[in-house]
């Protein structure tokens, strides 16, 4: 799909809710879920976001106005939001006094101006250096035992100030959570991130 990201972006959904995971857990936030992702995680829980062609292209003006009506904190997510250049979107959000947070796999070069970058790297398409360097938070998903090793490899690449989180993949929570608890007790540089929105039954 050809999109002029200085004017509009493909949108899967936008909604006002509570951030359920990571550093901003518990904070009210307006989520802008952009469409499009080619990272291909087999356990992805938003596969309907992958094909940007089945979602509408929405003007940045409309995205920002709707965000402003709801909240002063926006989380841009996807899909993989960095498939699109986000300079204009974040400039427009900031011009309205809105805090800009992003959740990304980091698979594409960083664009946009961000108050908080949550990097959640995926083995299928590794992050670019630009995102490793700028991430405020590293959130590694634990689906199997090998993911602990992957998490350590990723932690070695982010900047030293980044907060480090391990988060159990939802379908594996009963099997993997006890291992994550033990791992964090033995390696306290990590903290546990839980998908609290799923327990609260909110989006
Ligand atoms: Fe799904 Fe995110 Fe993986 Fe893309 S990067 S496949 S949206 S979990």
XYZ file of C-alpha atoms and ligand atoms in Angstrom:
211
model
C 0.000 0.000 0.000
C 1.290 3.485 -0.835
C 0.703 5.854 2.073
C 1.880 9.443 2.378
C 2.726 9.223 6.075
C 3.102 12.998 6.274
C -0.655 13.195 5.818
C -2.303 9.921 6.832
C -1.658 6.449 8.230
C -3.403 3.061 8.020
C -5.331 2.499 11.223
C -6.597 -0.763 12.641
C -8.173 0.742 15.737
C -7.871 3.538 18.288
C -9.244 3.373 21.804
C -8.913 4.849 25.267
C -7.968 2.348 27.939
C -5.454 1.514 30.643
C -1.943 0.530 29.585
C -1.782 -3.050 30.761
C 1.913 -3.902 30.493
C 5.440 -2.626 30.834
C 6.683 0.524 32.557
C 3.415 2.462 32.086
C 1.213 -0.298 33.496
C -1.908 1.131 35.092
C -1.811 4.494 33.316
C -4.729 5.722 31.257
C -3.693 6.041 27.622
C -5.172 6.468 24.174
C -3.923 3.687 21.895
C -3.412 4.235 18.189
C -2.951 0.801 16.627
C -1.509 1.283 13.160
C -2.046 -1.416 10.568
C 0.729 -3.360 8.847
C 3.296 -5.830 10.152
C 5.681 -8.196 8.383
C 7.521 -9.480 11.463
C 5.456 -12.666 11.594
C 5.442 -13.807 15.243
C 3.564 -17.121 15.245
C 1.949 -16.345 18.618
C 0.876 -12.821 17.629
C -2.445 -11.848 19.232
C -3.238 -9.102 16.688
C -2.788 -10.958 13.393
C -5.661 -8.939 11.939
C -3.274 -5.958 12.011
C -0.792 -7.539 9.590
C -2.415 -6.596 6.278
C -2.616 -2.825 6.086
C -4.711 -3.076 2.917
C -7.803 -4.186 4.804
C -7.784 -1.161 7.108
C -8.724 2.459 6.429
C -6.164 5.195 5.895
C -6.949 7.961 8.375
C -5.666 11.523 8.257
C -3.140 12.535 10.900
C -5.348 15.495 11.752
C -8.218 13.151 12.579
C -5.975 10.779 14.563
C -4.603 13.621 16.650
C -7.946 15.352 17.239
C -9.536 12.128 18.436
C -6.574 11.418 20.688
C -6.743 14.902 22.194
C -10.435 14.456 23.026
C -9.507 11.425 25.109
C -6.110 11.700 26.735
C -2.775 13.448 27.129
C -0.851 10.204 26.756
C -0.841 8.312 23.475
C 0.632 4.880 22.865
C 1.340 4.216 19.199
C 1.403 0.499 18.545
C 0.546 -2.005 15.841
C 1.130 -4.003 13.876
C 4.639 -2.671 13.529
C 4.223 1.109 13.705
C 7.751 1.879 12.462
C 6.845 0.499 9.043
C 5.586 4.053 8.594
C 7.431 7.314 9.029
C 5.994 8.778 12.219
C 7.665 12.206 12.209
C 4.500 14.103 11.271
C 2.249 12.157 13.624
C 4.445 12.753 16.661
C 5.030 16.414 15.802
C 1.275 16.891 15.600
C 0.655 15.024 18.864
C 3.299 17.035 20.658
C 1.912 20.312 19.303
C -1.254 19.444 21.269
C 0.732 18.734 24.425
C 0.301 14.980 24.170
C 2.928 12.586 25.524
C 4.131 10.195 22.829
C 4.878 6.568 23.678
C 5.575 3.823 21.159
C 5.609 0.041 21.310
C 7.709 -1.474 18.573
C 9.614 -4.566 17.561
C 12.282 -2.141 16.346
C 12.462 -3.935 13.011
C 12.551 -0.636 11.113
C 14.567 2.543 11.539
C 13.287 4.866 14.221
C 11.196 7.807 13.088
C 9.170 10.218 15.178
C 9.890 12.068 18.415
C 9.156 9.913 21.435
C 8.864 10.458 25.148
C 8.982 6.709 25.735
C 10.129 3.878 23.488
C 9.208 0.348 24.468
C 11.254 -2.086 22.391
C 9.947 -5.626 22.179
C 12.400 -7.427 19.886
C 11.415 -10.452 17.833
C 13.726 -13.216 16.597
C 12.161 -13.225 13.152
C 13.233 -9.650 12.354
C 15.794 -8.140 14.688
C 15.781 -4.480 15.739
C 17.777 -1.789 13.997
C 20.623 -0.068 15.831
C 18.639 3.177 15.970
C 15.982 1.590 18.173
C 18.418 -0.291 20.452
C 20.168 2.994 21.110
C 17.056 4.998 21.962
C 14.847 2.450 23.790
C 13.724 3.412 27.303
C 12.350 -0.028 27.963
C 13.176 -3.519 26.701
C 10.284 -5.955 26.932
C 11.153 -9.519 25.979
C 8.412 -12.074 25.458
C 9.013 -15.500 26.975
C 7.365 -18.247 24.964
C 9.915 -20.988 25.552
C 13.151 -21.594 27.452
C 15.374 -20.364 24.639
C 13.755 -16.957 24.973
C 15.722 -16.300 28.180
C 18.943 -16.487 26.175
C 17.492 -14.271 23.465
C 16.437 -11.765 26.135
C 19.985 -11.604 27.507
C 21.388 -11.077 24.006
C 18.942 -8.216 23.499
C 19.690 -6.692 26.909
C 23.364 -6.532 25.932
C 22.429 -4.375 22.935
C 20.181 -1.739 24.474
C 21.499 1.347 26.207
C 22.484 0.915 29.849
C 19.555 2.972 31.208
C 16.806 0.896 29.588
C 14.398 -0.834 31.987
C 14.404 -4.579 31.447
C 11.197 -6.630 31.479
C 10.345 -10.253 30.867
C 6.755 -10.927 29.898
C 5.220 -14.356 29.542
C 3.453 -15.000 26.250
C -0.220 -15.241 27.218
C -0.977 -18.732 25.899
C 2.078 -20.090 27.765
C 1.496 -18.296 31.039
C 0.720 -21.372 33.127
C 3.805 -23.210 31.884
C 6.309 -20.361 31.699
C 5.374 -17.981 34.535
C 7.002 -20.120 37.277
C 10.215 -20.164 35.225
C 10.100 -16.397 34.742
C 9.566 -15.841 38.465
C 12.614 -17.968 39.289
C 14.651 -16.306 36.556
C 13.923 -12.792 37.827
C 14.713 -13.809 41.410
C 18.092 -15.059 40.195
C 18.656 -12.171 37.773
C 17.189 -9.082 39.442
C 18.209 -6.662 36.727
C 15.001 -7.926 35.092
C 11.458 -7.248 36.288
C 8.263 -9.071 35.363
C 5.745 -7.416 33.071
C 2.277 -8.945 33.169
C -0.522 -8.399 30.665
C -2.782 -6.969 33.355
C -5.333 -5.720 30.792
C -6.137 -9.350 30.004
C -6.850 -10.014 33.678
C -8.921 -6.822 33.861
C -10.732 -7.838 30.659
C -10.138 -4.503 28.957
C -8.625 -3.869 25.506
Fe 2.299 -9.383 16.003
Fe 3.829 -7.473 17.056
Fe 4.943 -9.749 16.176
Fe 3.937 -7.969 14.433
S 5.688 -7.672 15.810
S 3.664 -10.199 14.380
S 2.142 -7.207 15.549
S 3.520 -9.524 17.900
